[in-house]
XYZ file of C-alpha atoms in Angstrom:
582
model
C 88.835 -49.055 41.161
C 86.793 -48.696 37.449
C 87.413 -45.220 35.154
C 85.067 -43.264 33.237
C 86.087 -43.874 29.479
C 83.338 -42.112 27.745
C 80.120 -39.868 28.018
C 77.877 -38.963 30.043
C 75.496 -38.663 27.449
C 72.036 -37.570 28.339
C 69.889 -39.890 26.613
C 66.496 -40.282 27.207
C 64.304 -37.775 28.959
C 60.788 -37.674 29.646
C 58.330 -35.662 32.253
C 59.961 -38.622 35.031
C 62.135 -40.109 33.981
C 65.455 -39.968 32.103
C 68.531 -42.427 30.945
C 72.044 -42.043 30.366
C 74.756 -44.108 29.824
C 78.305 -44.214 29.397
C 81.483 -46.399 28.808
C 84.202 -47.743 31.473
C 87.789 -48.563 31.555
C 86.623 -51.942 33.651
C 83.704 -53.657 35.265
C 81.421 -51.736 37.876
C 78.485 -49.837 39.342
C 76.932 -46.850 37.168
C 75.361 -44.037 39.647
C 73.947 -41.740 38.385
C 72.609 -38.827 41.033
C 70.585 -35.426 41.182
C 70.574 -32.737 43.364
C 67.169 -33.225 44.327
C 67.136 -36.769 45.303
C 66.408 -38.283 41.831
C 68.470 -41.281 41.437
C 70.035 -44.763 39.247
C 72.569 -47.359 39.869
C 72.957 -49.448 37.345
C 76.074 -52.109 36.645
C 78.287 -52.718 33.637
C 77.821 -54.656 30.373
C 80.787 -55.650 28.231
C 80.918 -55.986 24.329
C 83.986 -56.521 22.866
C 86.289 -56.071 26.016
C 84.071 -52.979 26.698
C 82.027 -51.699 29.377
C 78.660 -49.797 28.772
C 75.725 -48.875 30.927
C 73.063 -47.132 30.171
C 71.360 -45.720 33.729
C 67.864 -45.341 34.554
C 67.086 -41.978 36.308
C 64.248 -41.957 38.027
C 61.761 -39.890 40.837
C 61.962 -36.574 39.098
C 59.598 -33.922 38.231
C 58.209 -32.285 35.348
C 59.241 -29.329 34.281
C 62.670 -29.240 36.126
C 66.081 -28.803 35.662
C 68.461 -30.823 38.641
C 72.332 -31.005 38.062
C 73.920 -34.079 38.356
C 76.856 -36.643 38.703
C 78.160 -39.825 37.995
C 79.435 -42.261 40.334
C 81.512 -45.619 39.454
C 82.090 -48.150 42.696
C 82.948 -51.691 42.911
C 81.948 -54.507 40.624
C 80.305 -56.441 43.465
C 78.577 -53.063 45.575
C 75.030 -52.765 46.021
C 73.515 -50.698 43.446
C 72.485 -48.345 46.710
C 76.429 -47.853 48.112
C 78.131 -45.151 47.377
C 80.930 -44.051 45.096
C 83.783 -42.069 43.071
C 82.454 -39.396 41.081
C 84.190 -39.354 37.556
C 81.369 -36.738 36.281
C 81.861 -33.167 36.117
C 85.550 -33.904 36.403
C 87.631 -31.705 38.680
C 87.578 -28.021 37.935
C 85.973 -28.190 34.394
C 85.758 -25.638 33.166
C 81.823 -26.485 32.108
C 78.318 -25.470 33.123
C 77.130 -28.580 35.847
C 75.759 -31.218 33.318
C 72.044 -30.767 33.938
C 69.031 -32.763 33.479
C 65.569 -31.265 32.377
C 62.524 -32.775 32.540
C 59.400 -32.560 30.089
C 57.457 -29.454 30.801
C 54.565 -30.253 32.853
C 51.880 -28.027 31.127
C 51.813 -29.213 26.679
C 51.607 -25.358 25.796
C 55.585 -25.258 26.724
C 58.100 -24.398 24.619
C 60.030 -27.158 23.157
C 62.923 -26.856 20.927
C 63.915 -29.076 18.601
C 67.391 -28.620 17.120
C 68.795 -31.120 14.566
C 71.261 -31.714 12.058
C 73.399 -34.416 10.130
C 77.155 -35.105 8.463
C 79.810 -34.942 11.558
C 83.052 -34.698 10.919
C 85.113 -34.826 13.505
C 88.355 -34.415 12.609
C 89.694 -34.107 9.174
C 89.372 -37.424 7.074
C 93.019 -38.474 6.152
C 91.689 -39.131 1.926
C 89.485 -36.017 1.854
C 90.062 -34.136 -0.972
C 89.037 -30.695 -0.200
C 88.311 -29.692 3.750
C 85.723 -27.701 5.559
C 85.258 -24.642 5.273
C 84.699 -23.090 8.721
C 83.837 -24.231 12.453
C 82.378 -27.175 13.900
C 78.463 -26.384 14.682
C 77.725 -28.317 17.268
C 81.519 -27.280 19.297
C 79.877 -24.103 18.165
C 77.100 -24.622 19.872
C 78.229 -26.552 23.127
C 80.618 -22.647 23.255
C 78.607 -20.757 23.151
C 75.456 -22.121 25.955
C 78.570 -22.892 27.887
C 79.552 -19.048 27.798
C 76.010 -18.594 28.463
C 73.872 -20.798 30.939
C 70.850 -18.151 30.388
C 70.539 -18.443 26.252
C 67.732 -21.248 25.480
C 69.217 -24.699 25.312
C 67.841 -26.906 22.673
C 65.716 -29.517 24.618
C 66.490 -32.045 22.531
C 68.816 -32.651 19.828
C 68.424 -34.877 16.830
C 71.090 -36.320 14.635
C 70.266 -37.195 11.459
C 72.891 -39.367 10.601
C 76.813 -39.793 9.610
C 77.408 -39.141 13.594
C 80.466 -41.017 12.675
C 82.393 -41.349 9.389
C 83.552 -45.190 8.563
C 84.712 -44.999 5.362
C 87.125 -40.652 6.450
C 89.317 -41.805 9.039
C 91.506 -38.999 10.289
C 95.041 -38.708 10.127
C 94.579 -39.848 14.042
C 92.989 -42.552 13.021
C 94.780 -43.841 11.100
C 97.881 -44.281 12.993
C 95.727 -46.341 16.124
C 94.238 -48.845 12.168
C 98.181 -49.039 11.381
C 98.682 -50.314 15.196
C 96.483 -52.576 14.655
C 97.063 -54.046 10.510
C 98.619 -52.917 6.807
C 97.030 -50.222 6.475
C 97.757 -51.614 2.188
C 95.339 -54.333 2.444
C 91.523 -53.794 2.141
C 89.570 -51.501 3.903
C 92.984 -49.367 3.577
C 92.679 -46.685 6.187
C 88.418 -47.656 6.615
C 88.268 -48.870 9.819
C 87.380 -53.020 9.917
C 85.645 -54.145 13.281
C 84.074 -53.580 16.059
C 87.215 -53.261 17.768
C 87.779 -49.996 15.414
C 84.327 -48.409 15.403
C 84.738 -47.404 19.240
C 87.468 -45.200 18.348
C 85.102 -43.272 15.894
C 83.792 -42.161 18.292
C 85.534 -41.506 20.853
C 87.445 -39.047 18.935
C 83.553 -37.812 18.384
C 82.640 -38.037 21.619
C 85.690 -37.041 23.439
C 85.623 -33.832 22.057
C 85.458 -31.203 24.842
C 82.907 -28.779 23.732
C 80.928 -31.669 22.319
C 81.433 -33.927 24.979
C 79.943 -31.538 27.271
C 76.606 -30.555 25.328
C 75.931 -34.344 24.892
C 76.052 -34.991 28.742
C 73.554 -31.522 29.185
C 70.984 -32.140 25.960
C 69.220 -35.500 25.221
C 70.075 -36.755 21.760
C 67.786 -39.119 19.563
C 69.691 -40.260 16.984
C 69.507 -42.928 13.406
C 71.629 -43.937 11.385
C 72.870 -42.971 8.006
C 75.068 -44.820 4.823
C 78.741 -43.379 6.655
C 78.115 -44.967 9.708
C 79.105 -47.931 7.596
C 79.959 -47.293 4.701
C 79.251 -44.525 1.660
C 76.046 -45.747 -0.607
C 74.770 -48.245 2.126
C 72.296 -49.926 0.393
C 72.301 -48.264 -2.605
C 70.792 -51.501 -4.785
C 71.005 -55.337 -5.519
C 74.533 -54.966 -7.284
C 75.769 -53.093 -4.643
C 75.087 -55.518 -1.921
C 76.302 -58.503 -3.952
C 80.479 -56.993 -4.914
C 80.525 -55.890 -0.941
C 79.396 -59.211 -0.494
C 81.572 -60.592 -2.251
C 84.590 -58.555 -0.515
C 86.436 -60.529 1.940
C 86.514 -57.555 4.622
C 82.875 -57.151 4.169
C 81.404 -58.959 6.802
C 83.788 -58.053 9.496
C 82.809 -54.520 9.017
C 79.210 -54.929 8.493
C 78.908 -56.713 11.730
C 80.785 -54.217 13.533
C 78.900 -51.297 12.490
C 76.001 -52.345 13.364
C 77.379 -53.810 16.837
C 78.903 -50.570 17.585
C 75.734 -48.964 16.217
C 73.351 -51.095 18.842
C 75.081 -50.309 22.347
C 76.090 -46.577 21.556
C 73.371 -45.208 19.717
C 70.139 -47.053 18.973
C 69.837 -48.150 22.912
C 69.734 -44.558 24.313
C 66.384 -44.008 21.605
C 64.444 -46.317 23.446
C 62.089 -45.211 26.975
C 63.359 -47.236 29.872
C 60.643 -49.526 29.346
C 60.722 -50.862 25.943
C 64.367 -51.436 27.039
C 62.976 -53.955 30.152
C 60.726 -54.980 27.424
C 64.045 -56.303 25.069
C 64.873 -59.572 24.879
C 68.833 -58.723 24.264
C 69.106 -56.108 26.382
C 67.601 -58.095 29.136
C 70.531 -61.001 28.018
C 73.286 -58.182 27.247
C 72.820 -57.395 30.771
C 72.705 -60.693 32.810
C 75.702 -62.629 30.336
C 79.158 -61.844 31.451
C 80.470 -61.539 27.923
C 77.644 -59.931 25.792
C 79.797 -60.417 22.835
C 78.834 -63.065 21.151
C 75.104 -61.964 21.654
C 75.268 -59.206 20.572
C 77.775 -60.050 17.094
C 74.654 -63.392 16.902
C 72.130 -60.686 16.752
C 73.906 -58.125 13.923
C 74.085 -60.942 12.006
C 70.755 -61.518 11.634
C 69.195 -58.230 10.966
C 71.865 -57.442 8.323
C 70.650 -60.911 6.815
C 67.061 -60.312 7.679
C 66.114 -56.840 8.446
C 62.631 -57.952 9.628
C 64.991 -59.466 12.759
C 65.616 -55.696 13.775
C 63.454 -52.000 14.433
C 66.003 -49.270 14.430
C 63.031 -46.757 13.813
C 61.560 -45.599 16.682
C 58.798 -43.494 17.846
C 58.705 -40.842 20.452
C 55.660 -37.937 22.239
C 57.408 -35.588 23.749
C 53.786 -33.926 24.980
C 51.904 -32.710 21.867
C 54.655 -33.275 19.288
C 55.248 -36.732 18.355
C 58.837 -37.708 16.652
C 59.241 -40.692 14.456
C 62.800 -41.860 13.334
C 62.515 -43.599 10.116
C 65.952 -46.468 9.264
C 66.013 -44.901 5.417
C 69.185 -47.907 5.061
C 68.809 -51.273 6.690
C 65.238 -52.630 5.669
C 65.516 -51.532 2.004
C 64.133 -54.221 -0.830
C 67.489 -53.330 -3.406
C 65.319 -56.106 -5.807
C 65.069 -54.962 -8.469
C 60.815 -55.671 -9.522
C 60.148 -54.624 -6.376
C 62.220 -52.021 -4.703
C 61.142 -50.067 -1.313
C 62.892 -47.616 1.267
C 61.146 -49.222 3.627
C 60.553 -53.313 3.786
C 56.296 -54.566 3.552
C 56.679 -54.866 7.828
C 58.676 -51.416 8.159
C 55.954 -50.003 6.283
C 53.293 -50.966 8.038
C 54.800 -50.120 11.807
C 55.595 -46.062 9.936
C 52.124 -45.989 9.489
C 50.696 -47.737 12.466
C 53.009 -44.714 14.156
C 52.184 -41.859 12.761
C 48.595 -42.295 12.889
C 47.714 -44.344 15.657
C 46.355 -41.729 18.635
C 45.921 -39.081 16.135
C 44.410 -35.856 17.544
C 46.658 -36.602 20.449
C 49.718 -34.561 19.230
C 49.213 -30.734 17.675
C 52.888 -31.376 15.515
C 53.926 -34.587 13.785
C 58.149 -33.599 12.834
C 59.202 -37.697 10.787
C 62.854 -38.091 10.973
C 64.840 -39.250 7.426
C 68.001 -38.974 7.075
C 66.723 -38.942 3.687
C 64.801 -35.857 2.014
C 61.705 -36.904 0.653
C 61.809 -33.239 -1.303
C 64.642 -32.683 -3.506
C 65.529 -30.379 -5.832
C 63.214 -31.001 -9.332
C 66.260 -31.631 -11.162
C 67.448 -34.842 -8.638
C 64.072 -36.139 -8.409
C 63.274 -36.562 -11.619
C 66.942 -38.081 -12.230
C 66.856 -40.795 -9.400
C 63.180 -41.820 -10.181
C 64.321 -41.942 -14.268
C 67.678 -43.600 -13.482
C 65.287 -46.107 -11.373
C 63.394 -46.561 -14.040
C 66.551 -47.685 -16.178
C 67.758 -49.217 -14.466
C 64.486 -51.480 -13.580
C 64.895 -52.001 -17.482
C 62.580 -49.864 -18.727
C 64.744 -48.888 -21.320
C 66.598 -52.288 -21.804
C 69.284 -54.430 -20.900
C 71.961 -51.538 -22.060
C 70.870 -49.043 -19.898
C 69.767 -50.784 -17.150
C 73.568 -51.799 -17.037
C 73.981 -48.217 -17.842
C 72.230 -46.621 -15.292
C 72.981 -48.914 -12.147
C 76.950 -47.800 -13.347
C 75.403 -43.860 -12.789
C 73.010 -44.797 -9.512
C 76.246 -46.280 -7.854
C 78.418 -43.361 -8.624
C 76.174 -40.742 -8.316
C 74.469 -41.785 -5.276
C 71.183 -41.971 -6.815
C 69.156 -43.516 -3.981
C 67.004 -40.963 -1.902
C 63.510 -41.547 -1.910
C 62.745 -40.929 -5.245
C 65.215 -43.076 -6.137
C 62.137 -45.733 -4.916
C 59.171 -44.665 -6.746
C 56.882 -46.543 -4.806
C 58.373 -45.568 -2.238
C 58.421 -42.266 -2.206
C 54.218 -42.056 -3.037
C 53.675 -44.421 0.207
C 55.305 -41.643 2.431
C 53.359 -39.213 -0.042
C 49.990 -40.350 0.616
C 50.618 -41.310 4.330
C 51.966 -37.083 5.279
C 48.065 -35.917 3.169
C 46.589 -38.257 5.389
C 48.603 -37.253 8.784
C 47.682 -34.005 8.164
C 43.596 -33.965 6.610
C 41.272 -33.640 8.329
C 39.767 -31.837 11.712
C 42.047 -33.161 14.284
C 45.548 -32.755 11.884
C 48.465 -31.601 14.078
C 49.001 -27.775 13.268
C 52.607 -28.650 10.966
C 53.711 -31.681 9.751
C 57.647 -31.461 9.294
C 60.321 -33.949 7.186
C 63.922 -33.083 9.251
C 66.305 -34.135 6.993
C 70.048 -34.108 6.371
C 72.938 -36.118 3.956
C 73.028 -33.841 0.901
C 75.709 -31.181 2.940
C 72.997 -27.423 2.891
C 69.355 -26.593 4.246
C 66.792 -25.106 2.580
C 63.372 -25.827 2.707
C 61.003 -27.463 0.804
C 56.566 -26.707 0.637
C 54.619 -29.021 -1.546
C 51.379 -28.393 -2.504
C 49.299 -30.870 -3.961
C 47.475 -31.804 -7.399
C 44.738 -32.375 -8.089
C 40.112 -31.009 -7.240
C 40.324 -33.810 -4.276
C 40.666 -32.778 0.111
C 44.405 -31.047 0.678
C 46.120 -31.170 3.924
C 45.219 -28.683 6.501
C 48.715 -29.151 8.414
C 52.039 -27.556 8.095
C 53.460 -29.979 5.422
C 57.196 -28.883 5.129
C 60.175 -30.459 4.270
C 63.353 -29.463 6.441
C 66.712 -30.262 5.350
C 70.192 -29.193 7.442
C 73.083 -30.358 6.549
C 76.662 -30.551 7.216
C 77.544 -29.677 10.858
C 80.902 -30.172 10.569
C 81.503 -31.370 6.802
C 82.208 -30.247 3.649
C 80.577 -29.762 -0.182
C 82.750 -28.766 -3.167
C 81.452 -25.105 -5.493
C 79.992 -27.898 -8.209
C 78.292 -29.759 -6.116
C 76.875 -26.604 -4.588
C 75.898 -24.901 -8.617
C 74.049 -28.510 -9.257
C 71.973 -28.099 -6.474
C 71.255 -24.998 -7.218
C 70.444 -25.480 -11.116
C 67.986 -28.314 -9.315
C 65.757 -25.834 -8.393
C 65.735 -23.516 -11.339
C 63.347 -22.810 -14.077
C 65.866 -24.585 -16.695
C 66.886 -27.925 -13.604
C 63.700 -28.050 -13.761
C 62.704 -28.540 -17.536
C 65.689 -30.556 -17.822
C 63.769 -32.766 -15.344
C 60.911 -33.056 -16.956
C 62.673 -34.715 -20.181
C 64.702 -36.630 -18.092
C 60.864 -38.066 -16.043
C 59.323 -38.537 -19.934
C 62.589 -40.718 -20.704
C 61.849 -43.084 -18.233
C 58.279 -43.149 -18.911
C 57.896 -42.140 -14.737
C 54.838 -40.963 -13.544
C 54.163 -37.875 -12.331
C 54.420 -37.348 -8.169
C 51.289 -36.555 -6.886
C 52.559 -33.615 -4.805
C 54.223 -30.501 -6.532
C 57.217 -28.171 -4.714
C 58.956 -25.326 -4.193
C 61.627 -24.738 -2.622
C 60.677 -21.465 0.238
C 64.441 -21.408 1.852
C 67.822 -21.242 0.884
C 69.830 -23.437 -0.841
C 72.101 -22.610 2.593
C 76.392 -23.610 2.267
C 78.671 -23.789 5.534
C 78.214 -26.164 8.938
C 75.343 -25.066 10.437
C 72.340 -26.510 13.114
C 68.008 -25.574 12.053
C 65.832 -25.551 15.442
C 62.264 -25.703 15.330
C 60.450 -24.357 18.748
C 56.909 -25.732 19.290
C 54.499 -23.836 21.420
C 51.072 -25.000 21.470
C 50.339 -25.293 18.054
C 52.627 -22.584 16.691
C 56.023 -23.060 15.032
C 59.101 -21.743 14.609
C 62.335 -22.319 12.625
C 66.028 -21.076 12.552
C 68.879 -21.919 11.063
C 72.470 -20.818 12.419
C 75.615 -21.102 10.998
C 79.353 -21.506 12.764
C 81.501 -18.841 11.596
C 84.937 -17.660 12.214
C 84.713 -14.105 13.827
C 87.807 -12.051 12.636
C 89.312 -11.158 15.828
C 89.351 -15.122 16.571
C 87.042 -16.974 17.836
C 83.495 -18.303 16.967
C 79.830 -17.684 17.363
C 76.638 -18.759 15.884
C 74.844 -16.365 13.306
C 70.839 -16.879 12.625
C 70.614 -16.329 8.825
C 67.291 -17.110 8.700
C 63.687 -17.574 11.046
C 60.527 -18.182 10.385
C 57.306 -18.245 11.274
C 55.791 -21.776 10.352
C 52.420 -22.267 11.205
C 51.114 -19.068 12.400
C 51.949 -17.125 8.664
C 53.332 -18.213 5.274
C 56.486 -18.853 4.256
C 55.904 -17.605 0.394
C 59.286 -16.690 -0.681
C 59.469 -17.239 -4.782
C 61.066 -20.857 -6.270
C 64.047 -18.729 -7.416
C 64.846 -16.910 -4.641
C 67.986 -18.521 -3.185
C 68.021 -17.230 0.297
C 66.456 -13.504 0.741
C 63.592 -12.422 3.324
C 60.638 -13.366 1.936
C 56.692 -12.710 3.771
C 56.379 -15.045 7.372
C 60.291 -14.568 8.096
C 61.902 -12.301 10.022
C 65.144 -10.507 9.239
C 68.560 -12.733 9.839
C 69.816 -11.715 13.572
C 72.895 -12.702 14.781
C 74.002 -14.507 18.250
C-alpha cells in the first residue's frame, strides 16, 4: 500500500467545492472524505518517478467548516472503495484539518494573509542569517495553540516559495549524493528531482504542513523559484542559455512549479478544461509530456499562462506573472507580452461593478521608494542607448548587479499598469479598494498614489501593499538604502537620475504611508462589504523562549484615510489604531 509523501495541501476553495493536493510514494487512489459527507477521489499520476493527485472535493455547503481525512487505496481500487487513513496521522498534536467554504453572504468578512520570500532553512552560502523566527511557522503555531483565533480564509504566497539557488546544508548533502558539487551548478539545484527536495524541506515542516492542509493557498513564482534575477534582460538570458547546465535547470523549475504550485491555483472547472492536465492523468508516465510543455513555455511565453483570476464572492484576485512572459529586447522591453497584457486587462475589467475589492497580486512592487524607482527607469533608458553605447554597457552590468528589474525598469509596462489601475478605480461602479499586493524586497511598507493633472481621479482607494520576507534577511546597508530611497534627499537624487535618463514624469506621484518595517512578517487584509482593514504581524521570539505574532500596525483602508507623512518611519498616523500584540 502506498504512503503519503507530501501534503495534503488545501488549495482551491469556493462555496461548494475544493481541491486537495498530495504526493504519495506509489501509485494509488487518493480519497478525501469530510465529516459532513462531502468527498472526492482520484488516481495518482506520475512525473519523473513521483506520484501526485489533485483531488476535487464536491458536495460542500456554503459558509461551513468540516474536518476531512485523506485515505489511500490500491491503484486498481474503484474510486468509491475504502482505503487506509494517512491524514491526520495518528497522535497528531495539531487540530483537525478542515475545509472552510466561502460564506453564503457576500458581506461576511474574508481574511487574506500574504507575504513572500521564505527560506525553509538557512542556505549554506548565506552571507547573513535571518533574524527571528519564521512568520509562517509562527502563524501555524499560534493558530494550532488557539483554534478559536480568527485564521486567514486564504493564504497568498507571492513568490520565492523555494530557493533553487540558495540551498541549505541538508539539501546540499542530498545533491552531493547525486553529483559533484565542485561542478556547475554547484550547490544550486540542477533538475526536477533536486527541485522535489526543496519542496520536501519546505512543506514537510510540521507547522507549515498543518497550516497548508487547513488554509487554502494561492501561489505565484518569483525569481528564486528558478534563479536570482530570472529574465532580467536579453543579455542575462543569452548568458544563461550559454551555460551547459541551464536547460535542465529551467525545465526542472517550470515542471516542478506546474506540478507543485500552478495546478492548485486552478478551479475544478479550469482543471477539467486543461488539455495538458488531461493528458498527464491519462498517461502511465507523464514526464515527457510535462517536460515538453516546460520547454515550449521557456521558448515561447505564449505557450503557457501562469497568471490567473479568482473571485471570492465580491473580492477579485488577479495574480500576475511578472517573470515568465517578459519581453526582453531592448527596443520593446515589457513586463508582460502583448497577449498577457490583454489578458490582464480583461481579467481586471470584466464584470467591473460586480466586485467590491480588487487585489492585484504581483511578486514585484508597482510603487517603490522614489530613488529606486528613478534609478530603475534611468538604468533602463541608458541600457536602451539613451546616452550612447558606453553608458549602455555599464548600465547593463549595473542592472544585473543591483537587481534593477521591477515594474519601474519596464517604463512602458509601469505606465500601462498605472493606466489600468486608474481605469479600474474610476467611476460610480468602481470597487472600494484597489490593492497591489507584492513582496520581493525583504521589508514591508504601504504606499499610496495620487494622480497628477486635472482629469478624472480614481474613486477607489488605491494602495501598494508590500510584505516580505516570511523568513529571510536583509543587510543593514540595504535597510539604510531603502529608508534613504523614501527620503527627501533620495527623491532629489532620483530627479537628477530621471533628468539624465531623459525620463518622462509618471502619471502618479506617491508617498509612503506606513513602514518601512524589517523582520519576518505577514500582512492580513480583512474585507467585509466595502470596508477594508490591514494588519501587519511580525514573528518575535519571547524572552522565556517560544515565539509569537506581534501586530505592529493596523489601519482602516476604505473607511478611514491613512494620512502618515512621507518621512514617517512607521509611527501611528490618523486612520490607524495603536499597535497591538497577539
